[in-house]
Tab-separated table of C-alpha atoms and ligand atoms in Angstrom:
chain	number	residue	atom	x	y	z
A	12	MET	CA	0.059	0.038	0.022
A	13	ALA	CA	1.577	3.283	-1.085
A	14	LYS	CA	1.076	5.865	1.567
A	15	ASN	CA	2.517	8.941	0.265
A	16	VAL	CA	2.201	9.869	-3.353
A	17	VAL	CA	4.115	12.589	-5.439
A	18	ILE	CA	2.174	14.146	-8.281
A	19	VAL	CA	4.276	15.834	-11.047
A	20	GLY	CA	3.635	17.209	-14.504
A	21	THR	CA	5.603	15.097	-17.094
A	22	GLN	CA	5.458	17.767	-19.877
A	23	TRP	CA	5.696	21.749	-19.782
A	24	GLY	CA	3.105	22.185	-17.027
A	25	ASP	CA	-0.681	22.411	-17.232
A	26	GLU	CA	-1.232	18.816	-17.531
A	27	GLY	CA	-4.152	18.823	-15.194
A	28	LYS	CA	-2.463	18.028	-11.739
A	29	GLY	CA	-4.954	19.824	-9.690
A	30	LYS	CA	-7.859	17.624	-10.708
A	31	VAL	CA	-5.871	14.518	-9.895
A	32	VAL	CA	-4.717	15.919	-6.520
A	33	ASP	CA	-8.298	16.836	-5.641
A	34	TRP	CA	-9.470	13.279	-6.827
A	35	LEU	CA	-6.843	11.571	-4.580
A	36	THR	CA	-7.798	13.663	-1.485
A	37	ASP	CA	-10.533	11.211	-1.115
A	38	THR	CA	-7.732	8.837	0.433
A	39	ALA	CA	-5.022	11.427	1.450
A	40	ARG	CA	-5.139	13.383	4.637
A	41	GLY	CA	-2.562	15.975	3.847
A	42	VAL	CA	-1.446	17.823	0.600
A	43	VAL	CA	1.831	19.416	0.297
A	44	ARG	CA	3.249	22.118	-2.172
A	45	PHE	CA	7.117	21.825	-2.286
A	46	GLN	CA	8.330	24.106	-5.143
A	47	GLY	CA	7.154	26.986	-7.382
A	48	GLY	CA	5.073	29.814	-6.342
A	49	HIS	CA	2.015	31.535	-7.579
A	50	ASN	CA	3.205	31.047	-11.225
A	51	ALA	CA	1.293	27.801	-10.941
A	52	GLY	CA	-2.503	27.720	-11.316
A	53	HIS	CA	-4.825	24.957	-11.039
A	54	THR	CA	-8.367	25.299	-12.282
A	55	LEU	CA	-10.671	22.979	-10.457
A	56	VAL	CA	-14.239	22.259	-11.150
A	57	ILE	CA	-16.174	21.086	-8.061
A	58	GLY	CA	-19.885	20.393	-8.587
A	59	GLY	CA	-19.700	22.538	-11.748
A	60	ARG	CA	-18.125	25.639	-9.787
A	61	LYS	CA	-14.772	26.856	-11.081
A	62	GLN	CA	-12.090	27.559	-8.386
A	63	VAL	CA	-8.479	28.719	-9.538
A	64	LEU	CA	-5.753	27.789	-6.881
A	65	ARG	CA	-2.203	29.227	-7.405
A	66	LEU	CA	-0.316	28.630	-4.021
A	67	ILE	CA	-2.886	27.008	-1.835
A	68	PRO	CA	-2.562	23.062	-2.263
A	69	SER	CA	-5.664	21.715	-4.090
A	70	GLY	CA	-6.650	19.702	-1.008
A	71	ILE	CA	-8.031	22.718	0.665
A	72	LEU	CA	-11.401	22.046	-0.924
A	73	ARG	CA	-11.967	19.001	1.223
A	74	ASP	CA	-12.671	19.910	4.889
A	75	ASP	CA	-10.815	17.173	6.538
A	76	VAL	CA	-7.570	17.609	4.604
A	77	HIS	CA	-4.738	19.658	5.881
A	78	CYS	CA	-2.520	21.669	3.442
A	79	TYR	CA	1.114	22.483	3.620
A	80	ILE	CA	3.261	24.986	1.834
A	81	GLY	CA	6.933	23.767	2.245
A	82	SER	CA	10.240	25.573	2.428
A	83	GLY	CA	10.945	25.084	-1.102
A	84	VAL	CA	7.977	27.267	-2.325
A	85	VAL	CA	8.453	30.921	-2.950
A	86	VAL	CA	5.528	32.906	-1.373
A	87	SER	CA	4.040	36.345	-2.243
A	88	PRO	CA	2.405	37.224	1.020
A	89	ALA	CA	0.032	39.538	-0.780
A	90	ALA	CA	-0.914	36.928	-3.399
A	91	LEU	CA	-1.362	34.209	-0.709
A	92	LEU	CA	-3.681	36.430	1.258
A	93	GLN	CA	-5.771	37.483	-1.734
A	94	GLU	CA	-6.150	33.758	-2.631
A	95	ILE	CA	-7.254	32.811	0.786
A	96	ASP	CA	-9.954	35.609	0.680
A	97	GLU	CA	-11.219	34.313	-2.670
A	98	VAL	CA	-11.308	30.817	-1.478
A	99	GLU	CA	-13.032	31.755	1.851
A	100	ALA	CA	-15.452	33.888	-0.088
A	101	ALA	CA	-16.512	30.745	-1.879
A	102	GLY	CA	-17.392	29.355	1.572
A	103	ILE	CA	-14.233	27.022	2.170
A	104	GLN	CA	-12.541	27.442	5.415
A	105	VAL	CA	-8.785	27.979	4.946
A	106	ARG	CA	-7.522	29.246	8.290
A	107	GLY	CA	-6.671	26.362	10.657
A	108	ARG	CA	-6.041	24.024	7.801
A	109	LEU	CA	-3.310	25.806	5.836
A	110	HIS	CA	0.216	25.576	7.272
A	111	LEU	CA	3.010	27.642	5.933
A	112	SER	CA	6.749	26.896	6.510
A	113	GLU	CA	8.341	29.539	8.464
A	114	ALA	CA	11.558	28.958	6.178
A	115	ALA	CA	9.786	29.665	2.804
A	116	THR	CA	11.188	32.469	0.564
A	117	LEU	CA	9.169	35.574	0.219
A	118	ILE	CA	8.460	37.121	-3.118
A	119	LEU	CA	8.344	40.867	-2.552
A	120	PRO	CA	7.447	43.705	-5.007
A	121	TYR	CA	11.099	44.184	-6.267
A	122	HIS	CA	11.185	40.562	-7.483
A	123	VAL	CA	8.197	41.262	-9.598
A	124	ALA	CA	9.738	44.522	-10.818
A	125	LEU	CA	13.110	42.779	-11.656
A	126	ASP	CA	11.176	39.731	-13.412
A	127	GLN	CA	9.286	42.141	-15.769
A	128	ALA	CA	12.132	44.644	-16.446
A	129	ARG	CA	14.591	41.741	-17.318
A	130	GLU	CA	12.018	40.198	-19.537
A	131	ALA	CA	11.596	43.693	-21.340
A	132	LYS	CA	15.281	44.028	-21.639
A	133	ARG	CA	15.716	40.597	-23.186
A	134	GLY	CA	13.193	41.579	-26.002
A	135	THR	CA	12.791	38.883	-28.653
A	136	GLY	CA	14.946	36.488	-26.537
A	137	ALA	CA	12.500	36.781	-23.569
A	138	ILE	CA	11.678	33.498	-21.812
A	139	GLY	CA	8.025	34.507	-21.402
A	140	THR	CA	7.981	34.187	-17.714
A	141	THR	CA	4.755	34.636	-15.743
A	142	GLY	CA	6.081	37.809	-14.576
A	143	ARG	CA	5.344	36.942	-10.872
A	144	GLY	CA	8.948	37.418	-9.658
A	145	ILE	CA	9.707	33.616	-9.194
A	146	GLY	CA	13.136	33.639	-10.785
A	147	PRO	CA	14.610	36.668	-8.838
A	148	ALA	CA	13.010	35.282	-5.543
A	149	TYR	CA	14.796	31.984	-6.075
A	150	GLU	CA	18.054	33.910	-7.061
A	151	ASP	CA	17.876	35.703	-3.625
A	152	ARG	CA	17.412	32.414	-1.742
A	153	ALA	CA	20.452	30.783	-3.467
A	154	ALA	CA	22.415	34.003	-2.821
A	155	ARG	CA	21.433	33.857	1.057
A	156	ARG	CA	19.926	37.416	0.933
A	157	ALA	CA	16.341	36.387	0.792
A	158	LEU	CA	13.701	37.316	3.175
A	159	ARG	CA	11.689	34.474	4.422
A	160	THR	CA	8.289	34.006	5.935
A	161	GLY	CA	9.565	33.825	9.452
A	162	ASP	CA	11.157	37.123	9.059
A	163	LEU	CA	7.784	38.846	9.103
A	164	LEU	CA	7.686	38.146	12.790
A	165	ASP	CA	10.562	40.424	13.578
A	166	ALA	CA	10.121	43.942	12.105
A	167	ALA	CA	13.601	45.270	12.937
A	168	ARG	CA	15.303	42.167	11.432
A	169	PHE	CA	13.136	42.262	8.380
A	170	ARG	CA	13.933	45.968	7.750
A	171	ALA	CA	17.718	45.425	8.125
A	172	GLN	CA	17.749	42.442	5.643
A	173	LEU	CA	15.427	44.332	3.307
A	174	ASP	CA	17.690	47.301	3.270
A	175	GLU	CA	20.639	45.280	2.363
A	176	THR	CA	18.925	43.360	-0.482
A	177	LEU	CA	17.028	46.225	-1.871
A	178	GLU	CA	20.104	48.387	-2.172
A	179	LEU	CA	21.407	45.779	-4.700
A	180	HIS	CA	18.202	45.411	-6.549
A	181	ASN	CA	17.558	49.133	-6.770
A	182	PHE	CA	20.997	49.537	-8.203
A	183	THR	CA	20.180	46.876	-10.894
A	184	LEU	CA	16.764	48.350	-11.596
A	185	LYS	CA	18.043	51.826	-11.940
A	186	HIS	CA	21.381	51.408	-13.607
A	187	PHE	CA	21.024	48.037	-15.606
A	188	LEU	CA	17.290	47.675	-16.375
A	189	ASN	CA	16.466	51.220	-16.688
A	190	ALA	CA	13.389	50.742	-14.456
A	191	GLN	CA	11.966	52.476	-11.282
A	192	PRO	CA	13.750	51.706	-7.988
A	193	LEU	CA	11.445	50.821	-4.998
A	194	ASP	CA	11.111	52.659	-1.687
A	195	ALA	CA	12.220	50.377	1.207
A	196	GLN	CA	10.014	52.106	3.693
A	197	ARG	CA	6.996	51.517	1.493
A	198	VAL	CA	7.927	47.764	0.818
A	199	ALA	CA	8.513	47.293	4.571
A	200	ASP	CA	5.308	48.929	5.548
A	201	ASP	CA	3.092	47.212	2.967
A	202	THR	CA	4.586	43.826	3.658
A	203	LEU	CA	4.668	44.063	7.549
A	204	ALA	CA	1.112	45.111	7.429
A	205	LEU	CA	0.297	41.489	6.176
A	206	ALA	CA	2.361	39.866	8.847
A	207	GLU	CA	-0.513	39.749	11.395
A	208	ARG	CA	-2.623	37.533	8.940
A	209	ILE	CA	0.344	35.340	7.869
A	210	ALA	CA	1.663	34.732	11.404
A	211	PRO	CA	-0.969	32.210	12.607
A	212	MET	CA	-0.292	30.081	9.619
A	213	LEU	CA	3.548	29.768	10.040
A	214	ALA	CA	4.558	26.301	11.260
A	215	ASP	CA	7.418	24.005	11.368
A	216	VAL	CA	6.140	22.054	8.453
A	217	PRO	CA	8.712	19.134	8.479
A	218	SER	CA	7.661	18.467	12.064
A	219	MET	CA	4.083	18.424	11.154
A	220	LEU	CA	4.677	16.103	8.310
A	221	ALA	CA	6.585	13.801	10.423
A	222	ALA	CA	3.826	13.663	13.132
A	223	SER	CA	1.329	13.113	10.255
A	224	MET	CA	3.207	10.306	8.973
A	225	ALA	CA	3.726	8.695	12.242
A	226	ARG	CA	0.003	8.674	12.625
A	227	GLY	CA	-0.124	6.641	9.464
A	228	GLU	CA	-1.852	9.454	7.448
A	229	PRO	CA	-1.360	9.265	3.615
A	230	LEU	CA	0.145	12.499	2.172
A	231	LEU	CA	0.152	13.791	-1.327
A	232	PHE	CA	2.991	15.899	-2.670
A	233	GLU	CA	1.668	18.391	-5.251
A	234	GLY	CA	4.198	19.467	-7.988
A	235	ALA	CA	3.796	22.727	-9.891
A	236	GLN	CA	4.854	23.350	-13.395
A	237	GLY	CA	6.269	20.141	-15.248
A	238	ALA	CA	9.492	18.094	-15.425
A	239	LEU	CA	10.515	19.708	-18.779
A	240	LEU	CA	10.370	23.214	-17.115
A	241	ASP	CA	12.933	21.954	-14.322
A	242	VAL	CA	15.795	24.363	-13.928
A	243	ASP	CA	18.296	21.683	-14.102
A	244	HIS	CA	16.807	18.979	-16.463
A	245	GLY	CA	14.419	20.963	-18.633
A	246	THR	CA	14.864	23.017	-21.880
A	247	TYR	CA	17.243	25.548	-20.197
A	248	PRO	CA	17.224	28.444	-20.213
A	249	PHE	CA	13.404	28.303	-21.149
A	250	VAL	CA	12.483	26.796	-17.759
A	251	THR	CA	11.302	27.877	-14.419
A	252	SER	CA	13.777	28.626	-11.503
A	253	SER	CA	13.122	25.545	-9.344
A	254	ASN	CA	13.322	21.820	-9.630
A	255	CYS	CA	9.978	20.548	-10.525
A	256	VAL	CA	10.908	16.747	-10.645
A	257	ALA	CA	9.549	14.199	-8.078
A	258	GLY	CA	12.783	14.213	-6.102
A	259	ALA	CA	12.320	17.791	-5.328
A	260	ALA	CA	9.354	16.830	-3.126
A	261	ALA	CA	11.684	15.486	-0.433
A	262	ALA	CA	13.812	18.425	-0.329
A	263	GLY	CA	11.200	21.242	-0.715
A	264	ALA	CA	8.808	19.706	1.891
A	265	GLY	CA	11.539	18.619	4.347
A	266	VAL	CA	10.909	14.808	4.410
A	267	GLY	CA	13.219	11.990	3.618
A	268	PRO	CA	13.181	10.469	0.184
A	269	GLN	CA	12.079	7.004	1.733
A	270	ALA	CA	8.745	8.907	2.673
A	271	LEU	CA	7.884	9.081	-0.986
A	272	HIS	CA	6.227	5.739	-2.062
A	273	ALA	CA	4.867	6.308	-5.490
A	274	VAL	CA	5.249	9.012	-8.267
A	275	LEU	CA	2.186	9.708	-10.494
A	276	GLY	CA	3.230	11.428	-13.660
A	277	ILE	CA	0.506	13.446	-15.242
A	278	VAL	CA	0.500	13.692	-19.075
A	279	LYS	CA	-1.908	15.280	-21.458
A	280	ALA	CA	-3.043	13.143	-24.380
A	281	TYR	CA	-1.292	15.778	-26.399
A	282	THR	CA	1.259	18.418	-25.652
A	283	THR	CA	1.147	22.216	-24.663
A	284	ARG	CA	3.622	24.857	-23.694
A	285	VAL	CA	3.210	28.378	-22.607
A	286	GLY	CA	5.957	30.916	-22.919
A	287	ALA	CA	8.967	30.724	-25.210
A	288	GLY	CA	11.394	27.784	-25.924
A	289	PRO	CA	11.698	24.876	-28.141
A	290	PHE	CA	8.806	22.489	-28.717
A	291	PRO	CA	9.377	19.768	-31.436
A	292	THR	CA	5.717	18.682	-32.017
A	293	GLU	CA	4.200	22.187	-31.956
A	294	LEU	CA	1.383	22.565	-34.657
A	295	HIS	CA	0.652	25.746	-36.521
A	296	ASP	CA	-2.226	24.403	-38.540
A	297	GLU	CA	-6.094	23.578	-38.162
A	298	VAL	CA	-5.277	20.588	-35.684
A	299	GLY	CA	-3.286	22.953	-33.475
A	300	ARG	CA	-6.184	25.344	-33.531
A	301	HIS	CA	-8.573	22.486	-32.709
A	302	LEU	CA	-6.403	21.381	-29.649
A	303	ALA	CA	-6.216	25.029	-28.474
A	304	THR	CA	-10.001	25.643	-28.838
A	305	VAL	CA	-11.483	22.432	-27.678
A	306	GLY	CA	-8.863	22.059	-24.776
A	307	LYS	CA	-9.415	25.628	-23.694
A	308	GLU	CA	-5.689	26.089	-23.697
A	309	PHE	CA	-5.295	29.517	-22.104
A	310	GLY	CA	-3.071	29.936	-19.012
A	311	SER	CA	-5.046	29.817	-15.745
A	312	VAL	CA	-2.594	32.499	-14.174
A	313	THR	CA	-1.819	34.862	-17.015
A	314	GLY	CA	-4.574	34.097	-19.549
A	315	ARG	CA	-1.950	33.641	-22.299
A	316	PRO	CA	-2.800	31.311	-25.236
A	317	ARG	CA	-0.731	27.951	-24.924
A	318	ARG	CA	1.127	26.532	-27.788
A	319	CYS	CA	-0.392	23.096	-28.791
A	320	GLY	CA	1.001	19.887	-30.595
A	321	TRP	CA	0.923	16.130	-30.726
A	322	PHE	CA	1.784	13.793	-27.936
A	323	ASP	CA	5.655	13.514	-27.654
A	324	ALA	CA	6.986	10.162	-26.554
A	325	PRO	CA	10.742	11.105	-26.449
A	326	ALA	CA	9.859	14.076	-24.154
A	327	LEU	CA	7.746	11.728	-21.950
A	328	ALA	CA	10.500	9.254	-21.844
A	329	ARG	CA	12.949	11.780	-20.500
A	330	SER	CA	10.205	12.779	-17.929
A	331	ILE	CA	9.745	9.253	-16.772
A	332	GLN	CA	13.431	8.738	-16.353
A	333	LEU	CA	13.884	12.083	-14.273
A	334	ASN	CA	10.836	11.328	-12.041
A	335	GLY	CA	10.774	7.607	-11.789
A	336	VAL	CA	7.080	7.461	-12.517
A	337	SER	CA	5.294	4.658	-11.172
A	338	GLY	CA	1.967	5.336	-12.925
A	339	LEU	CA	0.705	7.752	-15.537
A	340	VAL	CA	-2.497	9.794	-15.505
A	341	VAL	CA	-3.609	10.629	-18.825
A	342	THR	CA	-5.596	13.894	-18.993
A	343	LYS	CA	-7.833	15.677	-21.698
A	344	LEU	CA	-8.237	12.740	-23.845
A	345	ASP	CA	-11.639	13.997	-25.027
A	346	VAL	CA	-9.861	16.927	-26.837
A	347	LEU	CA	-8.838	14.443	-29.409
A	348	ASP	CA	-12.464	13.317	-29.975
A	349	GLY	CA	-13.504	13.878	-33.600
A	350	LEU	CA	-10.106	14.032	-35.284
A	351	PRO	CA	-9.900	11.573	-38.144
A	352	VAL	CA	-6.277	10.790	-37.540
A	353	VAL	CA	-4.145	11.154	-34.432
A	354	LYS	CA	-0.409	11.344	-34.458
A	355	LEU	CA	2.228	10.366	-31.794
A	356	CYS	CA	5.821	11.429	-32.071
A	357	THR	CA	7.812	8.400	-31.462
A	358	ALA	CA	11.428	9.635	-31.956
A	359	TYR	CA	13.241	12.693	-33.136
A	360	ARG	CA	15.654	12.986	-36.132
A	361	HIS	CA	18.473	15.216	-34.846
A	362	GLY	CA	21.001	15.626	-37.766
A	363	ALA	CA	22.114	12.099	-38.808
A	364	ARG	CA	20.972	10.514	-35.538
A	365	THR	CA	17.636	9.291	-34.316
A	366	LEU	CA	16.851	10.062	-30.641
A	367	ASP	CA	14.308	8.399	-28.493
A	368	MET	CA	14.809	10.696	-25.559
A	369	LEU	CA	14.687	14.501	-25.270
A	370	PRO	CA	18.129	15.888	-25.324
A	371	PHE	CA	19.250	18.634	-22.695
A	372	GLY	CA	19.088	22.302	-23.273
A	373	ALA	CA	17.099	24.474	-25.539
A	374	ASP	CA	19.533	24.515	-28.537
A	375	ALA	CA	19.688	20.609	-28.841
A	376	VAL	CA	15.806	20.533	-28.551
A	377	ALA	CA	15.309	23.226	-31.052
A	378	HIS	CA	17.165	20.841	-33.725
A	379	CYS	CA	14.834	17.879	-33.123
A	380	GLU	CA	12.502	16.887	-35.984
A	381	PRO	CA	9.584	14.697	-34.781
A	382	VAL	CA	9.060	11.345	-36.411
A	383	TYR	CA	5.335	10.501	-36.196
A	384	GLU	CA	3.266	7.287	-36.245
A	385	GLU	CA	-0.202	7.865	-37.254
A	386	MET	CA	-3.457	6.084	-35.943
A	387	PRO	CA	-6.942	6.328	-36.770
A	388	GLY	CA	-8.990	8.519	-34.597
A	389	TRP	CA	-12.480	8.180	-33.117
A	390	SER	CA	-15.650	10.055	-33.638
A	391	GLU	CA	-17.438	9.241	-30.505
A	392	SER	CA	-17.394	11.456	-27.389
A	393	THR	CA	-15.195	10.301	-24.622
A	394	VAL	CA	-16.275	13.106	-22.280
A	395	GLY	CA	-17.223	11.929	-18.785
A	396	VAL	CA	-16.486	8.278	-19.606
A	397	ARG	CA	-16.134	6.168	-16.330
A	398	ASP	CA	-15.113	2.724	-17.570
A	399	TRP	CA	-12.263	1.631	-19.933
A	400	SER	CA	-14.808	-0.704	-21.766
A	401	ALA	CA	-16.929	2.328	-22.619
A	402	LEU	CA	-14.112	4.057	-24.406
A	403	PRO	CA	-14.087	3.822	-28.368
A	404	VAL	CA	-11.784	1.080	-29.326
A	405	ASN	CA	-9.453	3.497	-31.245
A	406	ALA	CA	-9.211	5.658	-28.132
A	407	GLN	CA	-8.154	2.449	-26.187
A	408	ARG	CA	-5.620	1.578	-28.874
A	409	TYR	CA	-4.243	5.217	-28.671
A	410	LEU	CA	-3.837	4.905	-24.880
A	411	GLU	CA	-2.338	1.443	-25.117
A	412	ARG	CA	0.188	2.736	-27.699
A	413	LEU	CA	1.031	5.803	-25.556
A	414	ALA	CA	1.732	3.655	-22.453
A	415	GLU	CA	3.696	1.215	-24.512
A	416	LEU	CA	6.004	4.068	-25.988
A	417	ALA	CA	6.240	5.432	-22.409
A	418	ARG	CA	7.120	2.140	-20.964
A	419	ALA	CA	4.984	2.971	-17.931
A	420	PRO	CA	1.494	1.789	-16.858
A	421	ILE	CA	-1.630	3.942	-16.922
A	422	SER	CA	-3.117	4.364	-13.536
A	423	LEU	CA	-5.947	6.878	-14.306
A	424	VAL	CA	-7.516	8.414	-17.395
A	425	SER	CA	-9.271	11.777	-16.882
A	426	THR	CA	-12.172	12.250	-19.245
A	427	GLY	CA	-13.417	15.743	-17.912
A	428	PRO	CA	-12.711	18.336	-15.426
A	429	ASP	CA	-15.075	16.991	-12.850
A	430	ARG	CA	-13.900	14.671	-10.012
A	431	ASP	CA	-16.301	11.821	-11.295
A	432	GLU	CA	-15.072	11.962	-14.888
A	433	THR	CA	-12.250	9.499	-14.231
A	434	ILE	CA	-11.353	5.814	-15.337
A	435	VAL	CA	-9.400	3.973	-12.771
A	436	LEU	CA	-7.265	1.350	-14.063
A	437	ARG	CA	-4.912	0.979	-10.990
A	438	HIS	CA	-5.535	2.976	-7.875
A	439	PRO	CA	-2.430	5.137	-7.188
A	440	PHE	CA	-2.576	4.252	-3.421
A	441	ALA	CA	-2.814	0.516	-4.193
Q	526	LIG	P1	8.366	31.645	-14.381
Q	526	LIG	O1	8.298	30.359	-13.759
Q	526	LIG	O2	7.380	32.709	-14.176
Q	526	LIG	O3	9.882	32.212	-14.211
Q	526	LIG	O4	8.406	31.294	-15.906
Q	526	LIG	C1	9.357	30.442	-16.616
Q	526	LIG	C2	8.789	29.507	-17.765
Q	526	LIG	O5	7.936	28.586	-17.115
Q	526	LIG	C3	7.770	30.382	-18.690
Q	526	LIG	O6	7.908	29.712	-19.914
Q	526	LIG	C4	6.440	30.079	-18.058
Q	526	LIG	O7	5.365	30.237	-19.011
Q	526	LIG	C5	6.607	28.647	-17.492
Q	526	LIG	N1	5.708	28.366	-16.406
Q	526	LIG	C6	5.827	28.799	-15.154
Q	526	LIG	N2	4.726	28.283	-14.335
Q	526	LIG	C7	4.065	27.549	-15.225
Q	526	LIG	C8	2.869	26.698	-15.045
Q	526	LIG	O8	2.286	26.611	-13.912
Q	526	LIG	N3	2.428	26.031	-16.255
Q	526	LIG	C9	3.022	26.167	-17.329
Q	526	LIG	N4	3.941	26.963	-17.640
Q	526	LIG	C10	4.557	27.622	-16.431
């Protein structure tokens, strides 16, 4: 019996992790975010009602589930409080159930200013970040000049560190990025004004997780973004600034790796990417428009249109290798309904070589030409199907081929955004 399950995106994010986490909270007693920040966005549909979560773990929608934000997450206090207000306005009790590590790095207004000014300076070479300050906040953490959630409790200490950090960033903003510097007093006043509401949530998250595990409670570790956006293993430099692979769950949450029993890799039945960077199977034709329109492929955080393409087996193979995926969850199968032919990229041509694994770095990926296999599509709707046997035969064959190429078993197939629209082949906790 797997007790603790890590859920990760296996592509470039937006695979539908939120719904899967929500579905699994029938069994789990705690949900933990371990990396990323409010660049992530999960749109959940519960009983027909839409709810977007950016920082709060998806388990918050279940009364009896505790939610944790680990030390590896970068937290904008303003964004977190706004999200709590939205969720509480929808009638969901957050306070008392959301525990925020006192060692998480803060995203402050100068991180946002730096992120946006740098992107503007990069011009056509921009990464296409979400502009939320994620990269600059992680830089401060690595440079050991970050302000952390626990620093909100000590105004004098907060102010002293802020002055030191902001002196550097204001120099960069003014003299390198040609942008407006920020006023330290204003940043301190605005941020410390939020401290009173943040303080009750601060916790020793690793100790709470250890206590929960000692009680035998199953936990879910909810990844943000996707493995191909991982800062070390993804299509660098077109990546986010954290490790998004399953191994990061242990480091970012503060548990030992032996506490992670299974890894669920979420994969869309096709591929999307938002922001810049190489994307071998990207489509610029009618099919690409079909995927974007039917799949409603617009970012849940920034509203940007997502780039769309066919399923990419070499990219998934890399992801499975990086994450040690024990089971796959295929999402958005229904978006392929009605296409006369469906294609799967089985390999890349890279110069004179054929590759069955995504290479490292953006330049190498940019030179990959997809090799496709075609399969007949299906005209029947798969929306809301709950039994494998009720899927059209060609949809079953497509999924079987996908799993064969991935060399990983399918645990679940998601056939719609609602909790119940799920086919269970192997229960992830089994
Ligand atoms: P950042 O994380 O805002 O620095 O953005 C870096 C890259 O990661 C950009 O291409 C973003 O579009 C992408 N990205 C960040 N978060 C997400 C996400 O949750 N889903 C999909 N792409 C993301």
